[in-house]
Short mmCIF file of C-alpha atoms and ligand atoms in Angstrom, two decimals:
data_model
loop_
_atom_site.label_atom_id
_atom_site.label_comp_id
_atom_site.label_asym_id
_atom_site.label_seq_id
_atom_site.Cartn_x
_atom_site.Cartn_y
_atom_site.Cartn_z
CA UNK M 111 60.09 199.45 -56.90
CA UNK M 112 62.92 201.97 -57.24
CA UNK M 113 61.80 205.45 -56.11
CA UNK M 114 64.65 207.62 -57.38
CA UNK M 115 64.57 211.25 -56.29
CA UNK M 116 67.19 212.50 -58.76
CA UNK M 117 67.59 211.70 -62.45
CA UNK M 118 70.92 212.17 -64.25
CA UNK M 119 70.73 212.11 -68.02
CA UNK M 120 73.64 212.03 -70.44
CA UNK M 121 73.15 213.63 -73.83
CA UNK M 122 73.05 211.67 -77.06
CA UNK M 123 70.57 208.92 -76.27
CA UNK M 124 67.84 207.79 -78.61
CA UNK M 125 64.72 205.64 -78.52
CA UNK M 126 64.43 202.36 -80.38
CA UNK M 127 62.76 198.96 -80.24
CA UNK M 128 59.28 198.10 -79.03
CA UNK M 129 57.90 198.48 -75.53
CA UNK M 130 54.70 198.73 -73.55
CA UNK M 131 54.34 201.47 -70.95
CA UNK M 132 52.26 200.78 -67.78
CA UNK M 133 48.48 200.79 -67.67
CA UNK M 134 46.26 203.82 -68.05
CA UNK M 135 45.92 205.68 -64.76
CA UNK M 136 42.44 207.08 -65.39
CA UNK M 137 41.04 203.72 -66.46
CA UNK M 138 42.74 201.86 -63.59
CA UNK M 139 41.15 204.17 -60.98
CA UNK M 140 37.72 203.76 -62.52
CA UNK M 141 38.03 199.97 -62.78
CA UNK M 142 38.63 199.72 -59.01
CA UNK M 143 35.81 202.13 -58.19
CA UNK M 144 33.16 200.56 -60.40
CA UNK M 145 34.30 197.00 -59.59
CA UNK M 146 33.95 197.80 -55.88
CA UNK M 147 30.32 198.96 -56.15
CA UNK M 148 29.26 196.37 -58.74
CA UNK M 149 27.54 193.04 -58.09
CA UNK M 150 29.85 190.09 -58.75
CA UNK M 151 33.48 189.48 -59.49
CA UNK M 152 35.46 191.98 -61.58
CA UNK M 153 38.85 191.01 -63.00
CA UNK M 154 41.27 193.68 -64.19
CA UNK M 155 44.38 193.08 -66.28
CA UNK M 156 47.00 195.68 -67.16
CA UNK M 157 46.23 197.59 -63.92
CA UNK M 158 48.64 200.47 -63.23
CA UNK M 159 50.74 199.55 -60.19
CA UNK M 160 51.37 203.23 -59.42
CA UNK M 161 51.01 204.96 -56.09
CA UNK M 162 47.92 206.91 -57.23
CA UNK M 163 45.90 203.89 -58.32
CA UNK M 164 47.12 201.86 -55.33
CA UNK M 165 45.76 204.65 -53.10
CA UNK M 166 42.33 204.13 -54.67
CA UNK M 167 42.65 200.37 -54.20
CA UNK M 168 43.63 200.80 -50.53
CA UNK M 169 40.69 203.16 -49.95
CA UNK M 170 38.18 200.51 -51.07
CA UNK M 171 39.91 197.82 -49.03
CA UNK M 172 39.55 200.17 -46.05
CA UNK M 173 35.81 200.28 -46.82
CA UNK M 174 35.54 196.51 -46.56
CA UNK M 175 35.86 195.46 -50.21
CA UNK M 176 37.84 192.26 -50.85
CA UNK M 177 40.43 193.07 -53.50
CA UNK M 178 43.25 190.74 -54.46
CA UNK M 179 46.21 191.89 -56.53
CA UNK M 180 48.99 189.97 -58.21
CA UNK M 181 51.17 192.56 -59.98
CA UNK M 182 48.96 194.10 -62.70
CA UNK M 183 46.11 191.62 -62.22
CA UNK M 184 43.41 192.60 -59.78
CA UNK M 185 40.25 190.83 -58.75
CA UNK M 186 37.46 192.52 -56.86
CA UNK M 187 34.52 191.00 -55.02
CA UNK M 188 31.99 193.74 -55.66
CA UNK M 189 30.15 194.99 -52.58
CA UNK M 190 27.19 196.34 -54.58
CA UNK M 191 26.02 199.95 -54.71
CA UNK M 192 25.21 200.02 -50.98
CA UNK M 193 27.70 197.50 -49.62
CA UNK M 194 30.65 199.73 -48.65
CA UNK M 195 31.48 199.85 -44.94
CA UNK M 196 32.66 202.84 -42.88
CA UNK M 197 36.46 203.09 -42.81
CA UNK M 198 38.01 203.28 -39.35
CA UNK M 199 40.46 206.07 -40.30
CA UNK M 200 40.74 208.89 -42.85
CA UNK M 201 41.42 207.71 -46.40
CA UNK M 202 44.88 208.96 -47.42
CA UNK M 203 44.94 209.52 -51.18
CA UNK M 204 48.54 210.70 -51.41
CA UNK M 205 49.19 212.75 -54.55
CA UNK M 206 46.09 211.62 -56.41
CA UNK M 207 43.58 214.25 -57.52
CA UNK M 208 41.56 211.67 -59.44
CA UNK M 209 41.12 209.53 -56.30
CA UNK M 210 40.02 212.48 -54.20
CA UNK M 211 37.62 214.12 -56.63
CA UNK M 212 35.96 210.92 -57.86
CA UNK M 213 35.70 209.48 -54.35
CA UNK M 214 34.11 212.71 -53.10
CA UNK M 215 31.21 211.99 -55.48
CA UNK M 216 31.00 208.29 -54.81
CA UNK M 217 31.06 208.79 -51.02
CA UNK M 218 28.66 211.78 -50.84
CA UNK M 219 25.68 209.42 -51.03
CA UNK M 220 26.84 206.79 -48.50
CA UNK M 221 25.21 206.27 -45.10
CA UNK M 222 28.52 206.84 -43.25
CA UNK M 223 31.01 209.71 -42.83
CA UNK M 224 34.46 209.70 -44.45
CA UNK M 225 37.49 211.96 -44.38
CA UNK M 226 39.76 212.28 -47.41
CA UNK M 227 43.33 213.50 -46.99
CA UNK M 228 46.32 213.88 -49.29
CA UNK M 229 49.93 215.02 -49.51
CA UNK M 230 51.09 218.66 -49.59
CA UNK M 231 50.43 219.05 -53.34
CA UNK M 232 46.95 217.47 -53.23
CA UNK M 233 46.11 219.57 -50.17
CA UNK M 234 46.72 222.73 -52.23
CA UNK M 235 44.49 221.72 -55.17
CA UNK M 236 41.02 223.25 -55.66
CA UNK M 237 38.16 221.05 -54.40
CA UNK M 238 35.26 223.54 -54.59
CA UNK M 239 34.85 222.57 -58.22
CA UNK M 240 33.41 219.29 -56.88
CA UNK M 241 32.07 220.22 -53.43
CA UNK M 242 29.88 223.07 -54.76
CA UNK M 243 27.90 221.02 -57.31
CA UNK M 244 27.74 218.11 -54.84
CA UNK M 245 26.22 220.49 -52.28
CA UNK M 246 23.57 221.40 -54.86
CA UNK M 247 22.73 217.68 -55.02
CA UNK M 248 22.23 217.69 -51.25
CA UNK M 249 25.69 216.55 -50.12
CA UNK M 250 27.39 217.97 -47.03
CA UNK M 251 31.16 218.20 -47.35
CA UNK M 252 33.51 220.29 -45.20
CA UNK M 253 36.72 221.66 -46.71
CA UNK M 254 39.34 224.09 -45.37
CA UNK M 255 38.49 227.79 -45.62
CA UNK M 256 40.49 227.79 -48.88
CA UNK M 257 38.27 225.09 -50.37
CA UNK M 258 40.97 222.42 -50.15
CA UNK M 259 41.45 219.00 -48.51
CA UNK M 260 41.02 217.46 -46.01
CA UNK M 261 37.44 216.79 -47.10
CA UNK M 262 35.03 215.62 -44.45
CA UNK M 263 32.04 213.98 -46.12
CA UNK M 264 28.93 213.65 -43.97
CA UNK M 265 26.96 210.49 -44.66
CA UNK M 266 23.25 209.82 -44.56
CA UNK M 267 22.31 212.60 -46.99
CA UNK M 268 19.59 212.04 -49.60
CA UNK M 269 20.98 213.22 -52.95
CA UNK M 270 18.90 214.55 -55.83
CA UNK M 271 19.98 214.69 -59.46
CA UNK M 272 20.80 218.13 -60.88
CA UNK M 273 21.56 219.76 -64.21
CA UNK M 274 25.03 221.21 -63.96
CA UNK M 275 26.93 223.32 -66.48
CA UNK M 276 30.55 222.90 -65.41
CA UNK M 277 32.67 226.03 -65.96
CA UNK M 278 35.72 223.82 -66.66
CA UNK M 279 36.20 220.90 -69.05
CA UNK M 280 37.23 218.45 -66.34
CA UNK M 281 36.73 214.69 -66.36
CA UNK M 282 37.30 214.65 -62.63
CA UNK M 283 34.38 217.03 -62.04
CA UNK M 284 32.16 215.21 -64.55
CA UNK M 285 33.04 211.76 -63.16
CA UNK M 286 32.57 212.90 -59.56
CA UNK M 287 29.02 214.03 -60.38
CA UNK M 288 28.24 210.93 -62.44
CA UNK M 289 29.28 208.73 -59.48
CA UNK M 290 27.20 210.83 -57.07
CA UNK M 291 24.37 210.57 -59.62
CA UNK M 292 24.31 206.78 -59.16
CA UNK M 293 23.18 207.46 -55.57
CA UNK M 294 20.82 210.35 -56.39
CA UNK M 295 17.09 210.43 -57.09
CA UNK M 296 16.27 211.10 -60.75
CA UNK M 297 18.62 212.21 -63.49
CA UNK M 298 22.00 213.92 -63.13
CA UNK M 299 22.96 215.86 -66.25
CA UNK M 300 26.38 217.47 -66.68
CA UNK M 301 27.54 219.68 -69.53
CA UNK M 302 31.05 221.00 -70.12
CA UNK M 303 32.50 223.78 -72.27
CA UNK M 304 34.35 221.10 -74.27
CA UNK M 305 34.23 217.31 -74.00
CA UNK M 306 36.72 215.90 -71.47
CA UNK M 307 37.92 212.28 -71.33
CA UNK M 308 34.98 209.88 -71.35
CA UNK M 309 36.37 206.77 -69.61
CA UNK M 310 33.76 206.89 -66.84
CA UNK M 311 30.91 206.92 -69.35
CA UNK M 312 32.40 204.05 -71.35
CA UNK M 313 33.08 201.98 -68.26
CA UNK M 314 29.66 202.56 -66.71
CA UNK M 315 28.19 201.20 -69.97
CA UNK M 316 30.50 198.18 -69.74
CA UNK M 317 29.15 197.54 -66.22
CA UNK M 318 25.60 197.65 -67.61
CA UNK M 319 24.69 201.17 -66.47
CA UNK M 320 23.26 203.28 -69.30
CA UNK M 321 24.75 206.74 -69.81
CA UNK M 322 23.45 209.04 -72.50
CA UNK M 323 25.98 211.35 -74.11
CA UNK M 324 25.17 214.13 -76.54
CA UNK M 325 27.93 216.51 -77.60
CA UNK M 326 29.42 217.68 -74.30
CA UNK M 327 26.43 216.68 -72.10
CA UNK M 328 26.11 213.38 -70.23
CA UNK M 329 23.20 212.01 -68.22
CA UNK M 330 22.98 209.19 -65.70
CA UNK M 331 20.01 207.95 -63.65
CA UNK M 332 20.17 207.03 -59.98
CA UNK M 333 19.81 203.54 -58.54
CA UNK M 334 21.24 201.28 -61.23
CA UNK M 335 22.70 197.83 -60.62
CA UNK M 336 26.25 197.57 -61.90
CA UNK M 337 27.21 194.09 -63.09
CA UNK M 338 30.84 192.99 -62.72
CA UNK M 339 32.90 192.64 -65.88
CA UNK M 340 36.46 192.02 -67.03
CA UNK M 341 38.54 195.10 -67.82
CA UNK M 342 41.70 195.08 -69.92
CA UNK M 343 43.51 198.35 -69.20
CA UNK M 344 45.46 199.69 -72.21
CA UNK M 345 48.88 201.31 -71.87
CA UNK M 346 48.62 204.95 -70.78
CA UNK M 347 48.96 207.45 -73.64
CA UNK M 348 50.04 210.03 -71.04
CA UNK M 349 53.04 207.82 -70.14
CA UNK M 350 53.65 206.94 -73.80
CA UNK M 351 53.83 210.70 -74.54
CA UNK M 352 57.31 211.03 -72.99
CA UNK M 353 58.59 208.34 -75.35
CA UNK M 354 56.73 209.82 -78.31
CA UNK M 355 58.46 213.14 -77.71
CA UNK M 356 61.82 211.46 -76.98
CA UNK M 357 61.71 209.50 -80.25
CA UNK M 358 60.55 212.57 -82.20
CA UNK M 359 63.44 214.78 -81.03
CA UNK M 360 66.36 212.30 -81.05
CA UNK M 361 67.92 211.58 -84.46
CA UNK M 362 68.02 207.87 -85.31
CA UNK M 363 65.05 206.97 -83.12
CA UNK M 364 62.50 204.38 -84.26
CA UNK M 365 60.27 203.24 -81.41
CA UNK M 366 57.05 201.25 -81.28
CA UNK M 367 54.76 201.73 -78.28
CA UNK M 368 52.44 198.77 -77.93
CA UNK M 369 48.77 198.58 -76.95
CA UNK M 370 48.33 202.29 -76.24
CA UNK M 371 44.87 203.67 -75.44
CA UNK M 372 43.97 206.10 -78.24
CA UNK M 373 40.54 207.22 -77.08
CA UNK M 374 39.91 210.44 -79.09
CA UNK M 375 39.29 212.38 -75.85
CA UNK M 376 42.89 211.56 -74.86
CA UNK M 377 44.81 211.50 -78.14
CA UNK M 378 45.47 215.24 -78.58
CA UNK M 379 49.19 214.68 -78.16
CA UNK M 380 49.26 212.78 -81.46
CA UNK M 381 47.43 215.65 -83.20
CA UNK M 382 49.78 218.30 -81.78
CA UNK M 383 53.02 216.40 -82.45
CA UNK M 384 51.93 215.58 -86.00
CA UNK M 385 51.12 219.25 -86.58
CA UNK M 386 54.72 219.95 -85.50
CA UNK M 387 55.98 217.52 -88.15
CA UNK M 388 56.34 214.36 -86.04
CA UNK M 389 56.34 210.99 -87.78
CA UNK M 390 53.78 208.93 -85.85
CA UNK M 391 52.05 205.92 -87.39
CA UNK M 392 48.93 204.59 -85.66
CA UNK M 393 48.97 200.84 -86.35
CA UNK M 394 46.68 197.84 -85.68
CA UNK M 395 43.83 199.96 -84.35
CA UNK M 396 41.41 197.77 -82.41
CA UNK M 397 38.84 197.97 -79.61
CA UNK M 398 39.43 196.48 -76.21
CA UNK M 399 36.62 196.60 -73.65
CA UNK M 400 34.98 199.69 -75.11
CA UNK M 401 38.25 201.63 -75.53
CA UNK M 402 40.21 202.11 -78.79
CA UNK M 403 43.78 200.78 -78.63
CA UNK M 404 46.66 200.89 -81.15
CA UNK M 405 50.41 200.46 -81.55
CA UNK M 406 52.24 203.74 -82.18
CA UNK M 407 55.41 203.77 -84.29
CA UNK M 408 57.37 206.97 -83.79
CA UNK M 409 60.43 207.88 -85.83
CA UNK M 410 62.69 210.89 -85.53
CA UNK M 411 61.59 213.88 -87.62
CA UNK M 412 62.61 217.53 -87.54
CA UNK M 413 59.90 219.50 -85.72
CA UNK M 414 58.66 223.04 -86.25
CA UNK M 415 56.71 225.39 -83.98
CA UNK M 416 52.89 225.58 -84.07
CA UNK M 417 50.04 227.57 -82.57
CA UNK M 418 48.07 225.29 -80.23
CA UNK M 419 44.53 226.53 -79.64
CA UNK M 420 42.09 225.84 -76.79
CA UNK M 421 40.12 223.28 -78.85
CA UNK M 422 42.83 220.63 -78.40
CA UNK M 423 43.56 221.36 -74.72
CA UNK M 424 41.22 218.88 -72.93
CA UNK M 425 42.45 215.96 -75.08
CA UNK M 426 46.10 216.73 -74.32
CA UNK M 427 45.85 218.28 -70.85
CA UNK M 428 48.38 215.98 -69.16
CA UNK M 429 50.78 215.93 -72.12
CA UNK M 430 51.74 219.64 -72.24
CA UNK M 431 54.92 219.24 -70.17
CA UNK M 432 56.16 216.73 -72.80
CA UNK M 433 54.83 218.87 -75.68
CA UNK M 434 56.77 221.88 -74.29
CA UNK M 435 59.97 219.82 -74.60
CA UNK M 436 59.10 219.07 -78.24
CA UNK M 437 58.55 222.82 -78.73
CA UNK M 438 61.94 223.61 -77.15
CA UNK M 439 63.60 221.31 -79.71
CA UNK M 440 61.52 222.53 -82.67
CA UNK M 441 62.46 225.18 -85.18
CA UNK M 442 60.54 228.41 -84.60
CA UNK M 443 57.90 229.52 -82.14
CA UNK M 444 55.21 227.42 -80.45
CA UNK M 445 52.32 229.11 -78.66
CA UNK M 446 49.67 227.63 -76.39
CA UNK M 447 46.54 229.37 -75.11
CA UNK M 448 43.38 228.35 -73.25
CA UNK M 449 45.25 226.02 -70.88
CA UNK M 450 44.92 227.81 -67.51
CA UNK M 451 44.04 224.41 -65.96
CA UNK M 452 47.77 223.60 -66.16
CA UNK M 453 48.25 225.96 -63.23
CA UNK M 454 46.30 223.69 -60.83
CA UNK M 455 47.83 220.29 -61.61
CA UNK M 456 50.32 218.41 -59.38
CA UNK M 457 52.42 221.59 -59.73
CA UNK M 458 51.78 224.86 -61.57
CA UNK M 459 52.91 223.31 -64.85
CA UNK M 460 53.12 226.63 -66.71
CA UNK M 461 55.45 228.17 -64.12
CA UNK M 462 57.55 225.05 -63.51
CA UNK M 463 58.04 224.25 -67.20
CA UNK M 464 58.82 227.86 -68.21
CA UNK M 465 61.28 228.30 -65.32
CA UNK M 466 63.08 225.04 -66.03
CA UNK M 467 63.26 225.61 -69.79
CA UNK M 468 64.82 229.02 -69.17
CA UNK M 469 67.35 227.43 -66.81
CA UNK M 470 68.44 225.25 -69.73
CA UNK M 471 68.75 228.27 -72.02
CA UNK M 472 65.43 228.12 -73.89
CA UNK M 473 63.39 231.26 -74.50
CA UNK M 474 60.08 230.40 -72.76
CA UNK M 475 57.49 232.94 -71.61
CA UNK M 476 54.71 231.92 -69.26
CA UNK M 477 51.25 233.32 -70.06
CA UNK M 478 48.32 233.20 -67.63
CA UNK M 479 46.77 230.42 -69.74
CA UNK M 480 49.68 228.98 -71.72
CA UNK M 481 53.19 229.54 -72.98
CA UNK M 482 55.31 230.92 -75.81
CA UNK M 483 58.43 228.86 -76.55
CA UNK M 484 61.10 229.60 -79.15
CA UNK M 485 62.94 226.44 -80.11
CA UNK M 486 66.71 226.39 -79.60
CA UNK M 487 69.52 224.28 -78.16
CA UNK M 488 68.92 222.86 -74.70
CA UNK M 489 71.90 223.45 -72.47
CA UNK M 490 73.29 221.35 -69.62
CA UNK M 491 72.09 222.09 -66.09
CA UNK M 492 70.02 221.19 -63.06
CA UNK M 493 66.25 221.60 -62.95
CA UNK M 494 63.67 220.97 -60.22
CA UNK M 495 60.64 218.78 -60.95
CA UNK M 496 58.83 220.21 -57.90
CA UNK M 497 57.59 216.70 -56.99
CA UNK M 498 55.54 216.61 -60.20
CA UNK M 499 55.87 213.27 -62.01
CA UNK M 500 55.20 214.64 -65.47
CA UNK M 501 57.71 217.51 -65.11
CA UNK M 502 60.35 214.98 -64.05
CA UNK M 503 59.79 212.65 -67.02
CA UNK M 504 59.64 215.54 -69.48
CA UNK M 505 63.11 216.77 -68.51
CA UNK M 506 64.39 213.19 -68.48
CA UNK M 507 63.70 212.84 -72.22
CA UNK M 508 64.85 216.43 -72.85
CA UNK M 509 68.25 215.42 -71.45
CA UNK M 510 68.89 213.24 -74.49
CA UNK M 511 69.01 216.37 -76.68
CA UNK M 512 70.91 218.67 -74.31
CA UNK M 513 74.45 219.91 -74.96
CA UNK M 514 75.66 218.35 -71.69
CA UNK M 515 74.39 216.41 -68.65
CA UNK M 516 71.00 217.30 -67.17
CA UNK M 517 70.09 216.62 -63.52
CA UNK M 518 66.45 216.60 -62.46
CA UNK M 519 65.69 216.98 -58.74
CA UNK M 520 62.60 215.88 -56.80
CA UNK M 521 61.49 213.10 -59.14
CA UNK M 522 60.25 210.52 -56.61
CA UNK M 523 56.59 211.05 -57.55
CA UNK M 524 57.23 209.44 -60.94
CA UNK M 525 56.18 206.34 -58.98
CA UNK M 526 52.62 207.74 -58.80
CA UNK M 527 52.00 207.09 -62.51
CA UNK M 528 55.02 205.33 -64.05
CA UNK M 529 56.75 202.75 -61.88
CA UNK M 530 59.86 201.47 -63.67
CA UNK M 531 60.25 204.59 -65.83
CA UNK M 532 64.04 204.79 -65.47
CA UNK M 533 64.57 201.12 -66.34
CA UNK M 534 62.21 201.22 -69.33
CA UNK M 535 63.72 204.47 -70.67
CA UNK M 536 67.19 202.94 -70.36
CA UNK M 537 66.07 199.83 -72.25
CA UNK M 538 64.82 202.08 -75.05
CA UNK M 539 68.22 203.83 -75.28
CA UNK M 540 68.08 206.87 -72.98
CA UNK M 541 71.24 207.46 -70.94
CA UNK M 542 69.49 207.91 -67.60
CA UNK M 543 70.44 207.02 -64.04
CA UNK M 544 68.19 207.35 -61.02
CA UNK M 545 69.59 207.92 -57.54
C1 S3P E 166 41.77 212.85 -65.01
C2 S3P E 166 41.33 214.05 -65.49
C3 S3P E 166 42.21 215.21 -65.73
C4 S3P E 166 43.66 214.81 -65.77
C5 S3P E 166 44.02 213.89 -64.66
C6 S3P E 166 43.19 212.61 -64.72
C7 S3P E 166 40.82 211.75 -64.78
O1 S3P E 166 42.04 216.15 -64.69
O2 S3P E 166 44.49 215.95 -65.74
O3 S3P E 166 45.40 213.53 -64.72
O4 S3P E 166 41.24 210.58 -64.64
O5 S3P E 166 39.61 212.02 -64.76
P1 S3P E 166 40.92 217.30 -64.75
O6 S3P E 166 39.60 216.66 -64.62
O7 S3P E 166 41.23 218.19 -63.56
O8 S3P E 166 41.13 218.00 -66.06
#
């Protein structure tokens, strides 16, 4: 697959037709993980063939699980809860925070040691948010002095369920502890300040493992048997978001995004864009393997600024780079607060987005926990994606509305979540070239 490092976008493109973006990243990771520790044969369709999810797949192969893959179809011979084998080398998880944090939980209760490593960005991201509660369960995990990867997980520890009130609404923290909870004695109960995405809970249920959820508290009991099942992965709403914003800001656009996952814990981008005046129709809503799915028809509409409060942040956490582009093209002021988590993503997304928007002539002020953006005319220029896939794709769609050509540098990590982005965007009508 093409791994372009620079995008060049000509102004004046639009988005039309019907397309399906690649599979949901969060669900693809979880399907590999649960399939690997289930009993029996799990078949996955619509699997995301991105570098992040392939890193998870490779990690389980390295732990002795037989996994076959033909494009987006994957079949897994489950090893059972206690059937993983010690890997002979550290597990390299590349850019993938989800792989590292969820695996930390799943591996804390194994009989063998493992070491988890990642690229420069992943090695800067905070891991104490998982290693501290895991230690309370009885795990023993070494980090750097800064609380970052590499993680060395000592095996042979007896874990005990805990009650944990997470200070952050994070599905990675919650899922890490739920996976550790499968190996722990008794109940593991996790509460969050606001509900984060619930794919782990839904998928555990699909594999026959009961999870009780009440408001923002979930509970799992140790020692279940997971039974293999078939998983149909919907298209990723986080990848669809770039096209939703592109179609909303480019006059003449009329785009249908097929089979998109619209789980309410993920669909905040629809709420925010609609509040800005976007024309988004949610069509043919249906359920597929425990997850709600729909087709989204997005037509151009003039947008206006809005105040985005903390209550919508967890359900749109990965979509703010794209939402900031919508705000830059909207009339008036958009404000966001309560989103300090954006500072610890693949890049500091508040700093990188504000800096790049200003380079293109937009009035954008970074706040510790959000941003203030006054809509205007995007100018031509060169911006740096800082190796962050979502920053790269956000400025790619922004280029369609700029006054002249836009170049985006350091885009290669788009392959972590959206292989084929340039080709698909071009098919839809964006004037983009990757080199
Ligand atoms: C994810 C959870 C979110 C999200 C990430 C994927 C997941 O991270 O930003 O892209 O699959 O659980 P946090 O848990 O850090 O909010």
